[in-house]
PDB file of C-alpha atoms in Angstrom:
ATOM      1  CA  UNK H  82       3.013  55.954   7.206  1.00 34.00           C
ATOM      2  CA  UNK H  83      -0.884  54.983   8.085  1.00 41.00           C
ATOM      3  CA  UNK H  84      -1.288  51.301   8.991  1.00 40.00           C
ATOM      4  CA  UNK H  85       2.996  50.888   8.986  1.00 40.00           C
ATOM      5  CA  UNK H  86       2.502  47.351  10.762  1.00 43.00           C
ATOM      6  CA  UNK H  87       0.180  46.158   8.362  1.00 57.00           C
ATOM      7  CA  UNK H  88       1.756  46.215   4.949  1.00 85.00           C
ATOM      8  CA  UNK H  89       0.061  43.566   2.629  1.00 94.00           C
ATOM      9  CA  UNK H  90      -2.506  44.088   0.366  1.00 97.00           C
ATOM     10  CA  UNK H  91      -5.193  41.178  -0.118  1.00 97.00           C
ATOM     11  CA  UNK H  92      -7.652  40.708  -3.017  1.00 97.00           C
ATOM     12  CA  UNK H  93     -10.388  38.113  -2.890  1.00 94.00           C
ATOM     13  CA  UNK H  94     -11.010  36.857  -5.878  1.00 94.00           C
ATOM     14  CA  UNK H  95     -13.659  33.571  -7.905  1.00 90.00           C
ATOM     15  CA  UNK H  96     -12.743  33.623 -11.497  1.00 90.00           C
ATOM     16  CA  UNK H  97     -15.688  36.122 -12.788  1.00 88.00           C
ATOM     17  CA  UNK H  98     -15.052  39.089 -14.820  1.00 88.00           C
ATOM     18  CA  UNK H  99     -15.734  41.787 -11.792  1.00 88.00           C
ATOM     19  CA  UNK H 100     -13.281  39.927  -9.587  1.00 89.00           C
ATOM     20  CA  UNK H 101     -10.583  39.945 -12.527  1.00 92.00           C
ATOM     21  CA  UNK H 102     -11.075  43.908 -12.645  1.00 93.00           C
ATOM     22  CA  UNK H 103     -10.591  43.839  -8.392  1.00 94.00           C
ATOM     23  CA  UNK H 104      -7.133  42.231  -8.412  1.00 96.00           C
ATOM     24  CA  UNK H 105      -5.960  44.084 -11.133  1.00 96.00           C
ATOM     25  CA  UNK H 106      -6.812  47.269  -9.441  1.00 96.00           C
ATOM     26  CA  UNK H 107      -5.348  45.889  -6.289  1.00 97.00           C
ATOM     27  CA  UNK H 108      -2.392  44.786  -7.738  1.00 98.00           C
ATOM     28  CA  UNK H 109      -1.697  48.594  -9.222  1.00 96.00           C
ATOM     29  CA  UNK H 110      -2.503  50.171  -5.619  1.00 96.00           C
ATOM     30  CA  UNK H 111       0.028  47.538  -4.608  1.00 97.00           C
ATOM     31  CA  UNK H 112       2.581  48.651  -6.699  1.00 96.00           C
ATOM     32  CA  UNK H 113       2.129  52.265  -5.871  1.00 94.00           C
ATOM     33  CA  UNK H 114       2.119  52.248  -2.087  1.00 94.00           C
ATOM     34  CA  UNK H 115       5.172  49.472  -2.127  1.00 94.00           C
ATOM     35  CA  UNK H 116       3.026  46.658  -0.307  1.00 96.00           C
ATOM     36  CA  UNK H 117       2.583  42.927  -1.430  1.00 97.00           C
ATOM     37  CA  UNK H 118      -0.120  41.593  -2.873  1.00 98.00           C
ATOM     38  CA  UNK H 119      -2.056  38.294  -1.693  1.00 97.00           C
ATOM     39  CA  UNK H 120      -4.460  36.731  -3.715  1.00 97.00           C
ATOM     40  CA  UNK H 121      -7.240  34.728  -1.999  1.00 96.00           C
ATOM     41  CA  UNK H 122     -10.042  32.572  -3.389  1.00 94.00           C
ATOM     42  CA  UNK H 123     -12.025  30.139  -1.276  1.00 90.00           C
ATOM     43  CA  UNK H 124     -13.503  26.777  -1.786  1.00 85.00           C
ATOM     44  CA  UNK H 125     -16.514  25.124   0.486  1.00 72.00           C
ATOM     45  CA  UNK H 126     -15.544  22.855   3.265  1.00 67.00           C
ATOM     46  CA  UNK H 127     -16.300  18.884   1.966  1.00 59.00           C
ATOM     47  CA  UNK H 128     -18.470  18.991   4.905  1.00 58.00           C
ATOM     48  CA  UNK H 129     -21.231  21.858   6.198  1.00 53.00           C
ATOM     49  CA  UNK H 130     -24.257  22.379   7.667  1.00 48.00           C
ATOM     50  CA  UNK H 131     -27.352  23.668   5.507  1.00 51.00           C
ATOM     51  CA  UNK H 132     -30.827  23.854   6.317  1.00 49.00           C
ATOM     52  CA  UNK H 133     -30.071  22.223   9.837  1.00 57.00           C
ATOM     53  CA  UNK H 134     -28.415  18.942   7.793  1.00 56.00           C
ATOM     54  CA  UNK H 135     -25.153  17.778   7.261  1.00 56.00           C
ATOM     55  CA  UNK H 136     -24.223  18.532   4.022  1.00 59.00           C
ATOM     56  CA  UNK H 137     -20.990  16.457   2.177  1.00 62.00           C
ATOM     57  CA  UNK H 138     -19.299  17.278  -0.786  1.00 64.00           C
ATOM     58  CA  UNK H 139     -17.908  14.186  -2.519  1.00 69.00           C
ATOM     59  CA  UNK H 140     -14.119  13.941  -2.871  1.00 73.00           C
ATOM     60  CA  UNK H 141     -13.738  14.108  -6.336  1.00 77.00           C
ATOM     61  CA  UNK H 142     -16.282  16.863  -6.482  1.00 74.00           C
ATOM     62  CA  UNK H 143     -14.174  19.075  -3.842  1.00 70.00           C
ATOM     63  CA  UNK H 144     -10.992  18.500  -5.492  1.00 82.00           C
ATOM     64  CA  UNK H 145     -12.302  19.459  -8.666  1.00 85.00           C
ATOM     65  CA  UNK H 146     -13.327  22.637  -6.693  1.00 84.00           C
ATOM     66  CA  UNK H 147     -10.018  23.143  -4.968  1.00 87.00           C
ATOM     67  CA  UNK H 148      -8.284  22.599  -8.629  1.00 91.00           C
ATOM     68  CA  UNK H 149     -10.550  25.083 -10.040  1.00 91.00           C
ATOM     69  CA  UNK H 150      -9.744  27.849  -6.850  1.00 92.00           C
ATOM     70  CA  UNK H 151      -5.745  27.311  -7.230  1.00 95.00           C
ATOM     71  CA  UNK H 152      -5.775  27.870 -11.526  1.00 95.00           C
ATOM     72  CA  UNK H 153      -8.067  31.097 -10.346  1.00 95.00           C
ATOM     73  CA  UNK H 154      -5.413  32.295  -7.838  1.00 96.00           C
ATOM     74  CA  UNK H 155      -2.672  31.445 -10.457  1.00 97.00           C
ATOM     75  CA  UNK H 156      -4.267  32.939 -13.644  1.00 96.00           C
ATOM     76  CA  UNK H 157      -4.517  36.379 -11.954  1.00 97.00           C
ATOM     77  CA  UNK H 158      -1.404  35.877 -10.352  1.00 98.00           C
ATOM     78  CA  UNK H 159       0.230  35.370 -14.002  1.00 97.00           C
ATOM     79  CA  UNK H 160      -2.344  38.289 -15.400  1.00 96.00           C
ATOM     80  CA  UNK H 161      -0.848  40.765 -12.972  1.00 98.00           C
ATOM     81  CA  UNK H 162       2.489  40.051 -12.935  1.00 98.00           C
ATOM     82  CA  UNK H 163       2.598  40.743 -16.830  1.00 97.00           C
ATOM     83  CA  UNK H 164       1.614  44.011 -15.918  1.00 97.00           C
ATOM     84  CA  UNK H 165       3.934  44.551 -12.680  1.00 98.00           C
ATOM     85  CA  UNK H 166       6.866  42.277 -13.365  1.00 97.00           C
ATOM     86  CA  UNK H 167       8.405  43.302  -9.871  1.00 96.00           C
ATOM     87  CA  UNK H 168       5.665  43.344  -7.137  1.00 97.00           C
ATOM     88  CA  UNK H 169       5.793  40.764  -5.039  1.00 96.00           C
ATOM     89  CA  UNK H 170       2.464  38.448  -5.149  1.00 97.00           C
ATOM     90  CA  UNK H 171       1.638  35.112  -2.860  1.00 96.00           C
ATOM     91  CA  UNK H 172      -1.598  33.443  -3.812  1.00 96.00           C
ATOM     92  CA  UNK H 173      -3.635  31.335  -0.958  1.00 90.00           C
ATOM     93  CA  UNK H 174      -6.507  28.962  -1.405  1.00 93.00           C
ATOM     94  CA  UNK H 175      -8.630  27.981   1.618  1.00 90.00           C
ATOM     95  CA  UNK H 176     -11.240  25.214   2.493  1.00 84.00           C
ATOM     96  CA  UNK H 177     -13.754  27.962   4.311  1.00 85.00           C
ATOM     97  CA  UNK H 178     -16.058  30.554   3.670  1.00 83.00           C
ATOM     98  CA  UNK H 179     -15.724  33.044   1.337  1.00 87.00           C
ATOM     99  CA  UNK H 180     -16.352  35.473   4.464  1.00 87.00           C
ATOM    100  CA  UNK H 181     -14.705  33.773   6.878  1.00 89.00           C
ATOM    101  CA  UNK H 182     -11.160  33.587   4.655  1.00 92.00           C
ATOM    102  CA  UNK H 183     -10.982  37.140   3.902  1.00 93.00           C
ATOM    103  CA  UNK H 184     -12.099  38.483   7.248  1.00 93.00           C
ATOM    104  CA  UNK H 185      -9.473  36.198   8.930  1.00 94.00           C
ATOM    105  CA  UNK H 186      -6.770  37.541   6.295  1.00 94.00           C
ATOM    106  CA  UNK H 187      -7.688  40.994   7.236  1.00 94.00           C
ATOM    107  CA  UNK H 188      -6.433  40.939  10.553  1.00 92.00           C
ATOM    108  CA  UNK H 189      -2.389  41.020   8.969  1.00 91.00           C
ATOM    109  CA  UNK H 190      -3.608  43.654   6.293  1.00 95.00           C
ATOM    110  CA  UNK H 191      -3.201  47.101   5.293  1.00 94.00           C
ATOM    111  CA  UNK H 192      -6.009  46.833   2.697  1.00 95.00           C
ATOM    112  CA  UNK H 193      -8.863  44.220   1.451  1.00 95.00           C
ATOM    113  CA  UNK H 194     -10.162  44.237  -1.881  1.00 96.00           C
ATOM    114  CA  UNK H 195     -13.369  42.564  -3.056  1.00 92.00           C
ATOM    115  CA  UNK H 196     -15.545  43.055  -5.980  1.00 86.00           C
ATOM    116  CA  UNK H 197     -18.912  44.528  -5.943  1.00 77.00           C
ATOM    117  CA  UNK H 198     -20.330  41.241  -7.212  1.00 66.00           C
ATOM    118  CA  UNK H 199     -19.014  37.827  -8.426  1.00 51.00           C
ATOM    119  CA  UNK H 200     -20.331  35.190 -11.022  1.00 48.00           C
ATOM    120  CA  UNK H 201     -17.549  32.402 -10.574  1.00 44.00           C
ATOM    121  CA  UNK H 202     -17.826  28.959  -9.712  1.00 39.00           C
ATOM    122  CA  UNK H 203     -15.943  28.779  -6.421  1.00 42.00           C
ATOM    123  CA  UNK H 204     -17.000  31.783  -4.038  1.00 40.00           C
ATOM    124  CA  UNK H 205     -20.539  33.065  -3.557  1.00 40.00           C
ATOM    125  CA  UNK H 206     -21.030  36.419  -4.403  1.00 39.00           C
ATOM    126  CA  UNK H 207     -18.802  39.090  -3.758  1.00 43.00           C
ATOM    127  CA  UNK H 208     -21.392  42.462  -3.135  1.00 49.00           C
ATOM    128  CA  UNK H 209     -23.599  39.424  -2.686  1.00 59.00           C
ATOM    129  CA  UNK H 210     -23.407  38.100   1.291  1.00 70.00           C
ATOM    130  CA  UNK H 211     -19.423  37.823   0.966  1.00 75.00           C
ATOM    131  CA  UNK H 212     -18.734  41.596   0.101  1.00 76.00           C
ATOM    132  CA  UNK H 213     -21.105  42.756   2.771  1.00 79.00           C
ATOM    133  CA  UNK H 214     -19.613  40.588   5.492  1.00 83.00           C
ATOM    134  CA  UNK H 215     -16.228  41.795   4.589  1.00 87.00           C
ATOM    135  CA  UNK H 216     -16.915  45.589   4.250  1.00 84.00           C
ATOM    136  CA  UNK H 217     -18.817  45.174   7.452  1.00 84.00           C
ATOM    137  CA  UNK H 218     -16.123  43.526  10.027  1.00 87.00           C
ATOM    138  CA  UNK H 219     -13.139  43.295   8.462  1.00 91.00           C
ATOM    139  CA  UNK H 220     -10.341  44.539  10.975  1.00 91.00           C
ATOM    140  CA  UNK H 221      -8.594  46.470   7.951  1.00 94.00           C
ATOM    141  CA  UNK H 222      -9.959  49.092   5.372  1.00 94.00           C
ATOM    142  CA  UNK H 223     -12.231  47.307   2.787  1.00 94.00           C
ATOM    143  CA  UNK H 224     -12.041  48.383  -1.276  1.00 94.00           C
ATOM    144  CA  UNK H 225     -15.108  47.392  -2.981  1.00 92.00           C
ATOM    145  CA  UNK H 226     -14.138  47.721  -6.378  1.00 92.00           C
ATOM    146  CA  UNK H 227     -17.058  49.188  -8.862  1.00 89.00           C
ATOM    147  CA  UNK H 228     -15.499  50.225 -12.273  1.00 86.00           C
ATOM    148  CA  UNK H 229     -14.712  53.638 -12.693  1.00 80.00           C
ATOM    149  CA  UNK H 230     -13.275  56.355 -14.798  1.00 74.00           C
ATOM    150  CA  UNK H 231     -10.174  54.304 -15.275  1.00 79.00           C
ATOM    151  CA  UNK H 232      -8.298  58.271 -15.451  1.00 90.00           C
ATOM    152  CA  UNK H 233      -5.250  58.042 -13.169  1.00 91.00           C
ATOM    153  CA  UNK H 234      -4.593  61.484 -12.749  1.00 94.00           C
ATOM    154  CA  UNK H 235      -8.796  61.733 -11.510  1.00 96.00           C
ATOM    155  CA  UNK H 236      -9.153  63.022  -7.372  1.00 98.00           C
ATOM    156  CA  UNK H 237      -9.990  60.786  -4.602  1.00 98.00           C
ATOM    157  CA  UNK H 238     -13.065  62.076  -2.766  1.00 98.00           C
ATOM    158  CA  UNK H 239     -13.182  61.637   1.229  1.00 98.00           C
ATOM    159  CA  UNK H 240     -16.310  61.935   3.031  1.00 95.00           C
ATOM    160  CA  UNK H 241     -16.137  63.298   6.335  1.00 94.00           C
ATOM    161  CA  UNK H 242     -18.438  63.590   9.395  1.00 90.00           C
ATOM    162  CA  UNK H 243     -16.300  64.104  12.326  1.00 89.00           C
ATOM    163  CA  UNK H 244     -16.398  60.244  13.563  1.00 88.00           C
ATOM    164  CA  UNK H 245     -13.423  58.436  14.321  1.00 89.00           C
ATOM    165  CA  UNK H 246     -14.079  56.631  11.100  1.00 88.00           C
ATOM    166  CA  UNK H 247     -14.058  59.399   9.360  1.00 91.00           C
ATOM    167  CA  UNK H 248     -10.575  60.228  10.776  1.00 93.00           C
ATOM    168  CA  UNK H 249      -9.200  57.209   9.720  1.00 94.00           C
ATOM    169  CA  UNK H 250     -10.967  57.916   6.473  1.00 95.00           C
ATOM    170  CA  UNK H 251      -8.816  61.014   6.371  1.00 97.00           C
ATOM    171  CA  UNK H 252      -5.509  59.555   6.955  1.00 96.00           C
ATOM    172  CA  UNK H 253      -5.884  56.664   4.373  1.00 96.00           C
ATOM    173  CA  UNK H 254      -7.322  58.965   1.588  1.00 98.00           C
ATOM    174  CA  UNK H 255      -4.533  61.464   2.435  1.00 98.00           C
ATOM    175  CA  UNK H 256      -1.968  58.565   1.975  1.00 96.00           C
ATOM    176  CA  UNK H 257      -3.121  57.433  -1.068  1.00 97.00           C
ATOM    177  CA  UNK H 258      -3.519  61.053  -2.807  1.00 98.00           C
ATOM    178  CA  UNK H 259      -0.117  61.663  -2.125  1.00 97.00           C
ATOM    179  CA  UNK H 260       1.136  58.173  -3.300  1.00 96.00           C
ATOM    180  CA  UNK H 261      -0.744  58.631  -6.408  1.00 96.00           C
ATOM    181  CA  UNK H 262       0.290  62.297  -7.033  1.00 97.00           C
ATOM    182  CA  UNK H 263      -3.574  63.019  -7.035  1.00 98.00           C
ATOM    183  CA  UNK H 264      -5.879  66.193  -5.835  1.00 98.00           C
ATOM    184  CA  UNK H 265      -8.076  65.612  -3.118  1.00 98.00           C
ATOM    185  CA  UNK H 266     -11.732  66.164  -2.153  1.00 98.00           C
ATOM    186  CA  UNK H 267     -12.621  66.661   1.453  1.00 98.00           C
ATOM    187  CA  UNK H 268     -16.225  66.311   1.428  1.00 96.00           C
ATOM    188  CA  UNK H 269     -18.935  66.835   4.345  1.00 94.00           C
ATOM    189  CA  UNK H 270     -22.389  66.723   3.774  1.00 90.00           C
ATOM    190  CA  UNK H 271     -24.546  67.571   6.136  1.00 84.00           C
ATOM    191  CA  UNK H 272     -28.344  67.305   5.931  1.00 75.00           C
ATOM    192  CA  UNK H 273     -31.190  70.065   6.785  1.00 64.00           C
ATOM    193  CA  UNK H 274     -33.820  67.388   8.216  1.00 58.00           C
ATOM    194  CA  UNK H 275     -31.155  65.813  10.560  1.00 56.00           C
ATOM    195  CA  UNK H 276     -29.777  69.197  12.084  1.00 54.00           C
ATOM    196  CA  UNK H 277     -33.248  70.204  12.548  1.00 52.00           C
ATOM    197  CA  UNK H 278     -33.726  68.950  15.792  1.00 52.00           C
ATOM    198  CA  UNK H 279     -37.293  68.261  15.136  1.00 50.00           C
ATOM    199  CA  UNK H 280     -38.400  71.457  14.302  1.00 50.00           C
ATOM    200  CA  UNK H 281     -40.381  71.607  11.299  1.00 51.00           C
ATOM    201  CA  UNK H 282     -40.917  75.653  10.926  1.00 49.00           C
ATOM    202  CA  UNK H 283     -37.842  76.375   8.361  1.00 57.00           C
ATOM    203  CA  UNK H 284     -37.788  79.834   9.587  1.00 58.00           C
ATOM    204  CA  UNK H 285     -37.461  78.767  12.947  1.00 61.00           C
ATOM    205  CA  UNK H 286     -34.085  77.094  12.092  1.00 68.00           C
ATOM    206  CA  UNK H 287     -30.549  79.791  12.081  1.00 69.00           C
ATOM    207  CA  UNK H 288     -29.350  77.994   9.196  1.00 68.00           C
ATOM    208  CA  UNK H 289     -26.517  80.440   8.911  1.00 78.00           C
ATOM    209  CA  UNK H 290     -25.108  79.351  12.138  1.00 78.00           C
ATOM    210  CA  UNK H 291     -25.799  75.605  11.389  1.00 79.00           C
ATOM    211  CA  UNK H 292     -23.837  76.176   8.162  1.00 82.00           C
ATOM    212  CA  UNK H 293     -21.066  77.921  10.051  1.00 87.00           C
ATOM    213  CA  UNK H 294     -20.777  74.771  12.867  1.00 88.00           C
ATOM    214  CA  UNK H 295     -20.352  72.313   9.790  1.00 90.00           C
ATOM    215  CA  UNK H 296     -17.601  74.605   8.313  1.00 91.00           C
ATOM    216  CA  UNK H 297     -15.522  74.368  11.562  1.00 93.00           C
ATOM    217  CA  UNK H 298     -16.292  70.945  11.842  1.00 92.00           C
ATOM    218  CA  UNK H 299     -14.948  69.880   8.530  1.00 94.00           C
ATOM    219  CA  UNK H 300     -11.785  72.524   9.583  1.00 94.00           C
ATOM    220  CA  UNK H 301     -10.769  70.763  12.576  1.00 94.00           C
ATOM    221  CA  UNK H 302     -11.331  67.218  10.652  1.00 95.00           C
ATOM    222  CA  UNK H 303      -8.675  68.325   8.095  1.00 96.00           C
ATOM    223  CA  UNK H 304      -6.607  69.809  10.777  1.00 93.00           C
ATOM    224  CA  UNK H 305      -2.806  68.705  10.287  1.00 93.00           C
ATOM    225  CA  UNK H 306      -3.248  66.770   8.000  1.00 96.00           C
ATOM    226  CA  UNK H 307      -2.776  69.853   5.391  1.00 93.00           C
ATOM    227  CA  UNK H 308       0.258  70.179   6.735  1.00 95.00           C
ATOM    228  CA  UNK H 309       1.626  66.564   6.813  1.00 97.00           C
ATOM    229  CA  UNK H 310       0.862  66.223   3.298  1.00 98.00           C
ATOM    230  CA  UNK H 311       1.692  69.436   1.491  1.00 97.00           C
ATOM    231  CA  UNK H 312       2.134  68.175  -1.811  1.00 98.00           C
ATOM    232  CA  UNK H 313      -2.068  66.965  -1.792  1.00 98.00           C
ATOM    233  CA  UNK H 314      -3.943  69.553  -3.633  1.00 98.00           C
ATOM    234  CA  UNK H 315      -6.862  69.762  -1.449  1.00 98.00           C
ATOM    235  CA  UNK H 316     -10.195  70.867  -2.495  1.00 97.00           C
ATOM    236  CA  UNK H 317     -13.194  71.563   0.262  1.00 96.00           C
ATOM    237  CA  UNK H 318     -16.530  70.534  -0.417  1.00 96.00           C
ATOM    238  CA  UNK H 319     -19.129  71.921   2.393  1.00 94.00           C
ATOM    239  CA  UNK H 320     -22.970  71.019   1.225  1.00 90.00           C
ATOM    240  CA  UNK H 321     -26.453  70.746   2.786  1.00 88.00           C
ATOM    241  CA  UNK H 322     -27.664  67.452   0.702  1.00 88.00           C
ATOM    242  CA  UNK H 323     -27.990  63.955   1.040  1.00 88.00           C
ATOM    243  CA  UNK H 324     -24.621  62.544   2.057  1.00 89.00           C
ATOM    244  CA  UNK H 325     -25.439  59.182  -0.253  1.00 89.00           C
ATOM    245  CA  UNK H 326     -26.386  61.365  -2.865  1.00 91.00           C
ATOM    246  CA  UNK H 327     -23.445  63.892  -3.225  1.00 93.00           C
ATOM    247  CA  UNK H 328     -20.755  61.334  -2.531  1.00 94.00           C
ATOM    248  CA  UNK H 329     -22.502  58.940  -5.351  1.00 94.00           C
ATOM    249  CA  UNK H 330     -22.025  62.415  -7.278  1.00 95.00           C
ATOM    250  CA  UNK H 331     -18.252  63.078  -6.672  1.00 96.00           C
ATOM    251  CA  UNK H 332     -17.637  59.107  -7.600  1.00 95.00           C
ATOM    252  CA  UNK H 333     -18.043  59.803 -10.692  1.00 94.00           C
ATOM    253  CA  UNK H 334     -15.224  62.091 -11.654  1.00 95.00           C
ATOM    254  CA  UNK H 335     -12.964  60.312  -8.866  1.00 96.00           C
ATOM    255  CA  UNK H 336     -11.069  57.350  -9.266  1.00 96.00           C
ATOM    256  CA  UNK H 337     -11.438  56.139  -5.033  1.00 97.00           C
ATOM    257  CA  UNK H 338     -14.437  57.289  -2.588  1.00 97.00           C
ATOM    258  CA  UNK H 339     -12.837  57.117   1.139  1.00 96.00           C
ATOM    259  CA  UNK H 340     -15.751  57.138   3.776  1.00 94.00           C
ATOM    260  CA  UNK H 341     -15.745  55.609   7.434  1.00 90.00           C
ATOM    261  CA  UNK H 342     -17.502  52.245   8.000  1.00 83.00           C
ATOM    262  CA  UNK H 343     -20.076  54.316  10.455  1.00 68.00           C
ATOM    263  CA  UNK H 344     -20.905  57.800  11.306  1.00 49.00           C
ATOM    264  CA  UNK H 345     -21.259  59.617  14.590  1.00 46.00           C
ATOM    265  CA  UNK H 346     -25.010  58.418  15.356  1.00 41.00           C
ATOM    266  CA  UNK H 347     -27.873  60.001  14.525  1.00 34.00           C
ATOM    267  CA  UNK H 348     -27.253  63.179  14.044  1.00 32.00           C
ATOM    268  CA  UNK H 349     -24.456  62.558  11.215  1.00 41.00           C
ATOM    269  CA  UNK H 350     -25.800  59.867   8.595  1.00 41.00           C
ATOM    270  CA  UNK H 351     -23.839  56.584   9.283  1.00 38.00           C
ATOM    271  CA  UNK H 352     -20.900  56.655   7.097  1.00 39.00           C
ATOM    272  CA  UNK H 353     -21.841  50.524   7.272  1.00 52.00           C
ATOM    273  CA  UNK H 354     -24.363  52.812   8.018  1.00 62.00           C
ATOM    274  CA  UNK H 355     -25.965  54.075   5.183  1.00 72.00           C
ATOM    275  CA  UNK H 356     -23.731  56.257   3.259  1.00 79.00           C
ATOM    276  CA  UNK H 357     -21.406  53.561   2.909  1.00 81.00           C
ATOM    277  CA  UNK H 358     -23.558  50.724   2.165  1.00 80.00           C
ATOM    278  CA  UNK H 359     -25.119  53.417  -0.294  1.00 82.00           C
ATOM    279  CA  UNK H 360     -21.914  54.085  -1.946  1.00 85.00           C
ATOM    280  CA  UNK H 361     -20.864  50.426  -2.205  1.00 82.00           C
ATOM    281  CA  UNK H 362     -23.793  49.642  -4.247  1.00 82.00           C
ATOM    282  CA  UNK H 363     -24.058  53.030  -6.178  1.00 86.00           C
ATOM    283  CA  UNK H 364     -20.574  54.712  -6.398  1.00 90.00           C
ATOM    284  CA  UNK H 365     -19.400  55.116  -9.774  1.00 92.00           C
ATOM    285  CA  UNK H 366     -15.756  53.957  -9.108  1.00 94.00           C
ATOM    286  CA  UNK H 367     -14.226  51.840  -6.141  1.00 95.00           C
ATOM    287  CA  UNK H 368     -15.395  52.221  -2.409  1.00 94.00           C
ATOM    288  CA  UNK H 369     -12.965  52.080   0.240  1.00 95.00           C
ATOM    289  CA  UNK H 370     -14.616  52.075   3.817  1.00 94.00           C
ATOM    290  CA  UNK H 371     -12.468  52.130   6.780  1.00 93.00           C
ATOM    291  CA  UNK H 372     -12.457  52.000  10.486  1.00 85.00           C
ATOM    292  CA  UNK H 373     -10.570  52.187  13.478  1.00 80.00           C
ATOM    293  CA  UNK H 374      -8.203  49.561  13.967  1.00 73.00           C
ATOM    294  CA  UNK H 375      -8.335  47.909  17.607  1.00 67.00           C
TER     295      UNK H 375
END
């Protein structure tokens, strides 16, 4: 079992429609992998700094906020549990950041969900600053959620570069596929300009043998795991492209895009480098980037 010490799922959420979606889709991933689900919204300290000043919040004002965060939490709390009567769901409202709250949660979780973007009246946009804070150091895998097909029975697409990210890419995405009784995409993209090496004569370039080092590479990435999970149908994508572009591609048939948070350096495109950051604001269903977990 991937990530056996860290079984709760957490879902930040501020009352807007795109949040909503998030904790419902949380709540079903919660229900399928057999974790509980924690609901999180976030209010603004009565007292922080802005534009060098000291900036307080009158009482009334911030308890009107905090009542406002708790009949968030509890609304979706009620909304999923008319859907799964028997998962087990704790709701938590905090006088920090948006950011801070969600990163701190992430330390005890097996999975964070956030929406793309949020409209509500309590945290600041989620992927506004919050979203990108969390998908970029939170200590568990991150799901920004971006609607999708809605298809259950629809693959989950893994991108792969051969990064330790991308291993523990491989291991959640496996996870999940079998959970969800779902085929699998194993996708590595590789692009021409980076495994150039500077040389800008095409026919200079043995593409063939290129082409062959990527197929090995994306081999010994799936390595075992084949085995572990023998009930994943697995199908192998191997394409010269944009990685961005042919994982924004894949989304949209897919109902979950699994990437690492960062690639292998320069040679491999940064899978919160920019494939991920790319996907997160492009994919055409929910985003999960992961990383390795110190």
């Amino acid at each position: 079992m991937v990530l056996a010490n860290h079984q709760e799922i957490v879902v930040g959420v501020d009352g807007s429609p795109t949040s909503t979606a998030a904790a419902l889709w949380a709540a079903a991933m919660a229900d399928r992998l057999d974790s509980p689900l924690h609901i999180a919204c976030a209010v603004q300290e009565p007292t922080f700094y802005m534009a060098e000043s000291v900036m307080v919040i009158p009482e009334e004002v911030w308890e009107q906020q905090r009542r406002t965060a708790e009949e968030i939490v509890d609304e979706a709390a009620k909304a999923i549990l008319e859907r799964h009567p028997y998962l087990s769901v704790a709701t938590h409202v905090d006088a920090v950041s948006p950011a801070e709250m969600l990163v701190d949660l992430s330390a005890s979780a097996r999975l964070m969900v956030v929406g793309s973007s949020g409209t509500g009246l309590v945290l600041s946009t989620l992927l506004g600053s919050t979203a990108k804070v969390v998908a970029d150091t939170a200590a568990c895998p991150v799901v920004v959620w971006r609607e999708g097909t809605g298809d259950p029975n629809s693959p989950i697409v893994v991108g792969i570069d051969g990064s330790a990210t991308s291993a523990a890419a491989i291991a959640m995405a496996f996870e999940i596929a079998s959970r969800l009784e779902v085929p699998l995409i194993a996708a590595h993209v590789w692009s021409a300009a980076s495994q150039a090496g500077g040389v800008t004569l095409p026919l200079l370039i043995d593409w063939a043998a290129i082409e062959k080092e990527e197929s090995v590479l994306l081999a010994e990435s799936l390595a075992g795991w084949v085995e572990k999970y023998p009930d994943v149908v697995v199908e192998r994508v191997l394409r010269q492209s944009n990685p961005a572009h042919t994982l924004v591609d894949l989304s949209e048939h897919a109902q979950l895009v699994v990437v690492g948070s960062r690639g292998r350096g320069p040679v491999r495109s940064a899978l919160l480098g920019s494939t991920s950051s790319n996907l997160a604001h492009h994919a055409r269903c929910p985003v999960m980037i992961c990383r390795v977990r110190k």
